[in-house]
Amino acid sequence: MLDLGMIGGDSSRRAVPSAGASYPYECYILTRDDAGATGLHQVDPGRRHCQMLSCGPRIDEALCHAALAVPEGGAVVVLATRPWLSMRKYGDRGYLYTQLDTAHLHMNLVLAADNLGAGVVLRRRPQGLESLVTEYGQCAEVHSALAVTALPAGDGPDVEPPGWVVRDARATRPASLRQQPHWLERLCWESLVTDSAGVEVGSLNAAISLPTAVRRRNRTPLVPRAAFHSRRSATGFAPGTVPARDVRSTVDRAISVLDDVLPAAGTPPHATLVIRQEEREQGKSGRPTGQSIRWLPELTDESVTEAFMAQRHLADASAVLLLHAPTASLIEETGGSQLWTVLYRAGALAQLVYLEAAQRGLAVTGVGGFDSERWKQLAGLPADHDVVYAVAMGVDTPDAPKLDRLAVAYAQNERS
Ligand SMILES: Cc1cc2nc3c(=O)[nH]c(=O)nc-3n(C[C@H](O)[C@H](O)[C@H](O)COP(=O)(O)O)c2cc1C
């Protein structure tokens, strides 16, 4: 599951995209050993390292507090965000990217477990696990947890899956010797937890959401294994158009899988699909639900480039999925902010779009560097909405540069 959920097909690539390839999160795995003791492991998918940090009843207590348990023969996977890893490059916007990036990974792990036939129980922002996470990574926030039931024989999580190094780091990295965060990371973190204007941050203590159970044993996987292996972010788009029906069915299927896995009727973000072609397929039965479509053949490359903050390599995108939500739902300060949920669903949906696009041969990339006002104008979105994420699709081009990987945040319009 780790291979499918975290590592891409060519093994040098991750299974999920990340703004500027910064991967601003940590992944922990809790499993039980033969003697019944629960161990806490930290996973580094880049290096394919899985190291045990601690073991013992304290971990069970934390799990109990979070209303979770390690399923027999299975594991609990905990994701914790480290906003600093993205914010040092992207400023405040890096906070949004952190949530989107982590949602991509979360959804991919759910789909990988589903693909292998495991059952999954989800917890969003479970309380009780902070102590475990912060002991080994201060300035981190628990994002979500998945309890994965045992995989069927043959597909089960080997003790040491091929290419992974699993080691016991308790002696070499006891909690008392843990690495202290860089002072800049601490400053960034403190600004997040004390800044009441920082929307969602005040809800670190938000109520636990009800668990979501994904139990699809013996059903066709939601996403075939091949899609996990071929996923990648387009480095640019070639001129030309991709079939509108492929784009529509990509988005349609992604929305329906999201609703299957994380049902939440009517919850933002809203999805508006901009297609740079004449309207086609009028009257076709099975009109997509859950997305609005704007046919905009007149949209120029210059407008698209401008709306994507001068990212020229995106100028020839054939279609853009805009995920947007009422601004008020994002910034309410009375504990009612939906920011976390909106970004969680936006990132999860975008991951599904990546995987569906891969199956249809569409080039695709998530885009965080966009001008919300400009896109609202171009696509006629409600004035009181804000775009939170965009996914561009089109014809692939092999040799365009991926500018947001550069050290300086090129996509943020910080230089003219
Ligand atoms: C939240 C988010 C924002 C992103 N923003 C941009 C962007 O503005 N421009 C762009 O070209 N790529 C963007 N990407 C794609 C990343 O550059 C890409 O995921 C990263 O380089 C790793 O490449 P890979 O996805 O092929 O593994 C974004 C990805 C995510 C998840």
XYZ file of C-alpha atoms and ligand atoms in Angstrom:
447
model
C 0.000 0.000 0.000
C 2.875 2.350 0.783
C 4.308 1.831 -2.682
C 0.996 2.484 -4.390
C -0.063 5.289 -2.099
C 3.162 7.248 -1.801
C 5.642 6.267 -4.501
C 5.063 6.828 -8.198
C 5.507 4.349 -11.019
C 9.110 5.130 -11.893
C 10.055 4.987 -8.213
C 11.872 8.330 -8.354
C 8.568 10.145 -8.411
C 6.039 10.505 -5.638
C 2.542 9.168 -6.153
C 1.099 12.599 -5.472
C 1.823 16.112 -6.692
C 2.979 18.901 -4.407
C 3.259 22.641 -4.946
C 6.913 23.278 -5.715
C 7.608 19.615 -4.884
C 7.921 20.559 -1.199
C 5.745 17.754 0.307
C 4.975 19.713 3.510
C 3.799 16.868 5.696
C 4.919 13.873 7.728
C 3.467 10.400 7.569
C 3.330 8.087 10.593
C 2.269 4.463 10.679
C 1.073 2.669 13.789
C 1.140 -1.116 13.758
C 1.142 -3.928 16.293
C 4.021 -6.379 16.583
C 3.712 -10.121 17.212
C 3.698 -9.538 20.960
C 0.765 -7.124 20.631
C 2.763 -3.945 21.335
C 1.860 -0.923 19.207
C 4.747 0.815 17.464
C 4.967 4.286 15.955
C 6.878 4.471 12.664
C 7.801 7.519 10.623
C 7.806 7.126 6.869
C 10.043 9.000 4.446
C 8.755 8.082 0.975
C 11.514 10.052 -0.774
C 14.185 7.827 0.770
C 11.890 4.824 1.219
C 12.686 4.759 4.903
C 10.332 3.533 7.566
C 11.758 3.890 11.038
C 10.282 2.882 14.352
C 10.330 5.811 16.781
C 8.644 4.348 19.818
C 6.558 1.484 21.046
C 4.319 0.871 24.041
C 1.037 1.550 25.826
C 1.318 5.334 25.438
C 0.591 4.886 21.759
C -2.498 2.807 22.471
C -3.698 5.476 24.882
C -3.308 8.154 22.213
C -5.176 5.990 19.727
C -7.922 5.383 22.230
C -8.194 9.127 22.809
C -8.580 9.585 19.057
C -11.272 6.872 19.005
C -9.098 4.694 16.789
C -7.524 1.285 17.131
C -5.004 -0.621 15.060
C -7.120 -3.203 13.208
C -6.007 -6.804 13.524
C -3.187 -7.253 11.004
C -3.705 -3.709 9.730
C -2.353 -0.255 10.510
C -3.293 3.306 11.342
C -1.758 5.916 9.046
C -1.507 9.438 10.475
C -0.749 12.466 8.320
C 0.586 15.630 9.953
C 1.082 18.901 8.106
C 4.254 21.008 8.393
C 3.126 24.320 6.884
C 6.591 25.866 7.138
C 7.965 23.613 4.420
C 5.649 25.302 1.941
C 5.278 28.732 3.579
C 9.022 29.460 3.465
C 8.698 29.380 -0.309
C 5.173 30.626 -0.912
C 4.415 32.877 2.061
C 0.858 32.799 3.398
C -0.320 30.971 0.334
C 1.899 28.088 1.392
C -0.615 27.364 4.156
C -3.255 26.609 1.537
C -0.816 24.523 -0.481
C 0.036 22.539 2.643
C -3.602 21.590 3.100
C -4.100 20.817 -0.596
C -0.913 18.745 -0.825
C -1.872 16.708 2.229
C -5.388 16.135 0.903
C -3.848 14.776 -2.332
C -1.844 12.268 -0.289
C -4.768 11.400 1.972
C -7.031 10.583 -0.981
C -4.299 8.591 -2.699
C -3.759 6.438 0.376
C -7.497 5.769 0.581
C -7.564 4.782 -3.089
C -4.433 2.632 -2.759
C -6.005 0.759 0.165
C -9.228 0.370 -1.810
C -7.285 -0.893 -4.811
C -5.619 -3.547 -2.700
C -8.923 -4.601 -1.202
C -8.505 -3.188 2.290
C -11.229 -1.483 4.268
C -10.519 2.036 5.475
C -11.876 4.033 8.387
C -11.151 7.730 8.123
C -10.827 10.356 10.799
C -10.462 13.972 9.887
C -8.323 15.977 12.303
C -8.542 13.403 15.109
C -7.747 14.732 18.541
C -5.526 12.750 20.860
C -2.694 12.013 18.448
C -1.012 15.418 18.705
C 1.248 14.305 21.541
C 2.666 11.477 19.447
C 3.212 13.647 16.432
C 4.631 16.715 18.135
C 7.081 14.644 20.110
C 8.859 13.838 16.874
C 7.987 16.874 14.822
C 7.033 20.068 16.585
C 5.307 22.713 14.495
C 3.144 20.026 12.956
C -0.609 19.618 12.975
C -2.419 16.305 12.780
C -4.354 16.409 9.524
C -6.102 13.065 9.308
C -5.872 9.403 10.148
C -6.819 6.247 8.297
C -7.280 2.893 9.957
C -6.562 0.318 7.265
C -7.828 -3.181 7.799
C -5.639 -6.143 6.956
C -5.048 -6.603 3.255
C -6.023 -9.890 1.657
C -3.296 -12.551 1.593
C -0.716 -11.910 -1.091
C -1.263 -8.155 -1.147
C -0.618 -7.624 2.515
C 1.900 -5.107 3.779
C 5.126 -7.089 3.861
C 7.256 -6.374 6.853
C 9.800 -4.961 4.458
C 8.258 -4.125 1.079
C 10.740 -4.198 -1.805
C 13.010 -1.175 -1.891
C 12.019 0.014 1.569
C 14.381 0.083 4.515
C 12.527 -0.614 7.746
C 14.570 -0.049 10.862
C 14.248 0.412 14.572
C 15.402 3.949 15.397
C 14.434 3.928 19.074
C 18.017 3.688 20.251
C 19.423 6.245 17.830
C 16.591 8.738 17.916
C 14.930 8.759 21.305
C 12.433 11.519 21.937
C 14.863 13.304 24.244
C 17.311 13.694 21.341
C 14.772 14.745 18.761
C 15.730 17.419 16.353
C 14.521 20.855 17.393
C 12.719 22.768 14.676
C 14.579 25.582 13.009
C 13.774 28.881 14.738
C 12.219 30.179 11.544
C 9.877 27.217 11.432
C 8.963 27.875 15.061
C 8.279 31.546 14.315
C 6.105 30.583 11.391
C 4.237 28.063 13.540
C 3.721 30.527 16.365
C 2.329 33.061 13.927
C -0.154 30.424 12.777
C -1.374 29.323 16.165
C -1.673 32.826 17.591
C -2.909 34.697 14.555
C -6.663 34.767 14.962
C -6.984 36.246 11.498
C -5.342 33.119 10.237
C -8.784 31.656 9.609
C -8.658 27.928 10.153
C -5.707 27.896 12.501
C -7.838 28.745 15.502
C -9.659 25.496 14.960
C -6.767 23.283 15.931
C -9.147 22.186 18.633
C -12.113 21.825 16.340
C -14.565 19.086 17.153
C -13.772 15.671 15.800
C -15.724 14.923 12.670
C -17.651 11.734 12.526
C -15.691 8.858 11.093
C -16.159 7.945 7.512
C -15.939 4.317 6.653
C -14.905 3.166 3.231
C -15.640 -0.509 2.961
C -15.661 -1.745 -0.537
C -14.322 -5.266 -0.225
C -14.860 -7.484 -3.268
C -15.892 -4.612 -5.479
C -14.048 -3.310 -8.518
C -11.382 -0.856 -7.340
C -12.335 2.782 -7.637
C -9.112 3.459 -9.518
C -7.124 0.809 -11.434
C -3.521 0.249 -10.472
C -2.187 1.456 -13.842
C -3.461 4.966 -13.125
C -1.345 5.215 -9.967
C 1.730 4.411 -12.000
C 1.159 6.785 -14.881
C 0.160 9.850 -12.867
C 2.361 12.900 -13.222
C 2.045 16.674 -13.487
C 2.212 18.101 -16.993
C 5.205 20.370 -17.422
C 3.241 22.398 -19.943
C 0.622 22.075 -22.656
C 1.041 21.901 -26.410
C -1.303 23.900 -28.647
C -4.390 21.975 -29.615
C -7.477 20.663 -27.930
C -8.277 17.422 -26.216
C -11.726 15.881 -26.713
C -14.213 17.771 -24.543
C -15.963 14.501 -23.692
C -12.719 13.147 -22.173
C -12.340 16.220 -20.012
C -15.957 16.086 -18.933
C -15.913 12.394 -18.115
C -12.632 12.834 -16.218
C -14.173 15.470 -13.977
C -17.505 13.709 -13.771
C -15.970 10.442 -12.644
C -13.699 12.223 -10.161
C -16.690 13.961 -8.583
C -18.684 10.761 -8.355
C -15.799 8.845 -6.716
C -15.295 11.689 -4.240
C -18.973 11.595 -3.363
C -18.739 7.829 -2.984
C -15.725 7.957 -0.661
C -16.460 11.180 1.197
C -20.173 11.841 0.850
C -21.059 15.414 1.722
C -23.886 16.620 -0.462
C -23.652 20.265 -1.382
C -20.451 20.928 0.592
C -18.094 23.315 -1.155
C -15.936 23.590 -3.113
C -18.055 24.108 -6.179
C -16.580 22.865 -9.415
C -16.679 24.943 -12.592
C -15.111 23.453 -15.691
C -13.851 25.922 -18.277
C -13.527 24.345 -21.728
C -11.849 26.403 -24.426
C -14.025 25.092 -27.250
C -17.394 25.734 -28.857
C -20.168 24.114 -26.882
C -20.667 20.547 -28.027
C -22.612 17.463 -27.158
C -25.750 19.496 -26.433
C -28.628 17.344 -25.325
C -26.365 14.390 -24.653
C -27.887 12.164 -22.036
C -26.082 11.675 -18.765
C -25.217 15.327 -18.393
C -22.578 15.655 -15.703
C -23.766 16.526 -12.267
C -21.873 18.421 -9.613
C -20.016 20.642 -12.044
C -20.909 23.732 -14.036
C -19.452 24.034 -17.504
C -18.348 27.217 -19.246
C -17.609 26.868 -22.964
C -15.144 29.649 -23.694
C -13.603 29.268 -27.167
C -12.730 32.970 -27.126
C -10.386 32.660 -24.133
C -6.949 33.743 -25.371
C -3.600 32.273 -24.368
C -2.711 35.683 -22.937
C -5.776 35.686 -20.669
C -5.001 32.184 -19.430
C -1.351 33.070 -18.805
C -2.356 36.203 -16.953
C -4.943 34.358 -14.861
C -2.243 31.802 -14.018
C 0.102 34.524 -12.767
C 2.362 34.629 -15.800
C 2.888 30.870 -15.958
C 3.393 30.732 -19.715
C 3.728 26.982 -19.800
C 0.024 26.765 -18.920
C -1.134 29.097 -21.734
C -2.318 26.271 -23.992
C -4.380 24.413 -21.394
C -7.507 23.099 -23.150
C -9.597 23.063 -20.006
C -9.375 24.330 -16.453
C -11.305 22.992 -13.498
C -11.876 25.799 -11.013
C -12.684 24.831 -7.427
C -14.289 27.691 -5.569
C -16.260 28.453 -2.435
C -18.083 31.382 -0.839
C -15.424 33.595 0.723
C -17.481 33.876 3.912
C -17.326 30.123 4.415
C -13.529 30.313 4.359
C -12.895 33.205 6.693
C -15.578 33.027 9.364
C -13.819 33.481 12.659
C -16.449 32.093 14.962
C -15.268 28.531 14.632
C -17.571 27.994 11.683
C -14.913 28.227 8.997
C -15.129 25.526 6.385
C -11.621 26.210 5.125
C -10.215 22.855 6.187
C -13.095 20.900 4.667
C -13.053 22.937 1.469
C -9.309 22.447 0.952
C -9.536 18.801 1.944
C -12.213 18.118 -0.654
C -10.484 20.297 -3.258
C -7.173 18.421 -2.897
C -8.919 15.049 -2.793
C -10.940 15.855 -5.910
C -7.846 17.110 -7.718
C -6.047 13.842 -6.937
C -8.956 11.951 -8.473
C -8.834 14.196 -11.539
C -5.104 13.409 -11.898
C -5.809 9.672 -11.791
C -8.810 9.825 -14.111
C -6.933 12.037 -16.584
C -4.036 9.570 -16.560
C -6.415 6.836 -17.700
C -7.650 8.944 -20.615
C -4.233 10.156 -21.748
C -4.918 13.774 -20.783
C -2.055 15.909 -19.551
C -2.975 17.462 -16.214
C -1.494 19.606 -13.488
C -2.759 21.113 -10.267
C -2.218 24.881 -10.257
C -1.981 26.925 -7.084
C -0.520 30.017 -8.759
C -3.689 31.642 -10.076
C -5.381 35.011 -9.877
C -8.735 34.331 -8.258
C -10.335 37.627 -9.324
C -9.226 37.146 -12.913
C -10.617 33.607 -13.111
C -13.859 34.712 -11.482
C -14.232 37.312 -14.213
C -13.283 34.984 -17.066
C -15.528 32.132 -15.935
C -18.385 34.248 -14.579
C -18.138 32.829 -11.065
C -20.195 34.374 -8.236
C -18.651 37.610 -6.994
C -18.748 36.424 -3.379
C -16.739 33.266 -4.145
C -13.004 32.688 -4.043
C -11.114 30.189 -6.168
C -9.119 27.849 -3.897
C -7.496 25.557 -6.456
C -7.324 24.994 -10.206
C -6.564 21.921 -12.262
C -5.451 22.463 -15.855
C -5.818 19.796 -18.547
C -4.754 19.591 -22.158
C -2.325 18.194 -24.695
C 0.992 17.144 -23.200
C 4.271 18.699 -24.187
C 7.422 16.843 -23.288
C 9.941 19.589 -22.797
C 8.339 22.603 -21.132
C 9.918 23.786 -17.880
C 8.137 23.171 -14.575
C 8.672 26.634 -13.173
C 7.063 26.158 -9.798
C 9.800 23.674 -8.958
C 12.326 26.519 -9.004
C 13.640 27.655 -5.662
C 11.993 31.044 -5.932
C 8.224 30.977 -5.994
C 7.915 31.990 -9.623
C 4.181 31.453 -9.675
C 3.424 34.019 -6.992
C 3.955 37.121 -9.130
C 6.710 38.254 -6.803
C 8.798 39.543 -9.680
C 7.825 41.324 -12.837
C -1.309 22.483 -4.451
C -0.480 22.395 -5.727
C -0.195 23.561 -6.438
C 0.555 23.474 -7.627
N 0.765 24.631 -8.339
C 1.378 24.565 -9.537
C 1.502 25.746 -10.327
O 1.076 26.840 -9.948
N 2.122 25.621 -11.530
C 2.590 24.423 -11.989
O 3.117 24.381 -13.111
N 2.500 23.277 -11.255
C 1.902 23.317 -10.032
N 1.779 22.171 -9.274
C 2.356 20.896 -9.728
C 3.748 20.656 -9.064
O 4.701 21.478 -9.660
C 4.167 19.179 -9.225
O 3.285 18.390 -8.499
C 5.565 18.932 -8.706
O 6.515 19.553 -9.536
C 5.894 17.438 -8.676
O 5.761 16.859 -9.955
P 4.850 15.574 -10.188
O 3.445 15.934 -9.778
O 4.938 15.262 -11.658
O 5.384 14.463 -9.344
C 1.044 22.218 -8.098
C 0.755 21.064 -7.365
C -0.015 21.148 -6.208
C -0.351 19.892 -5.443
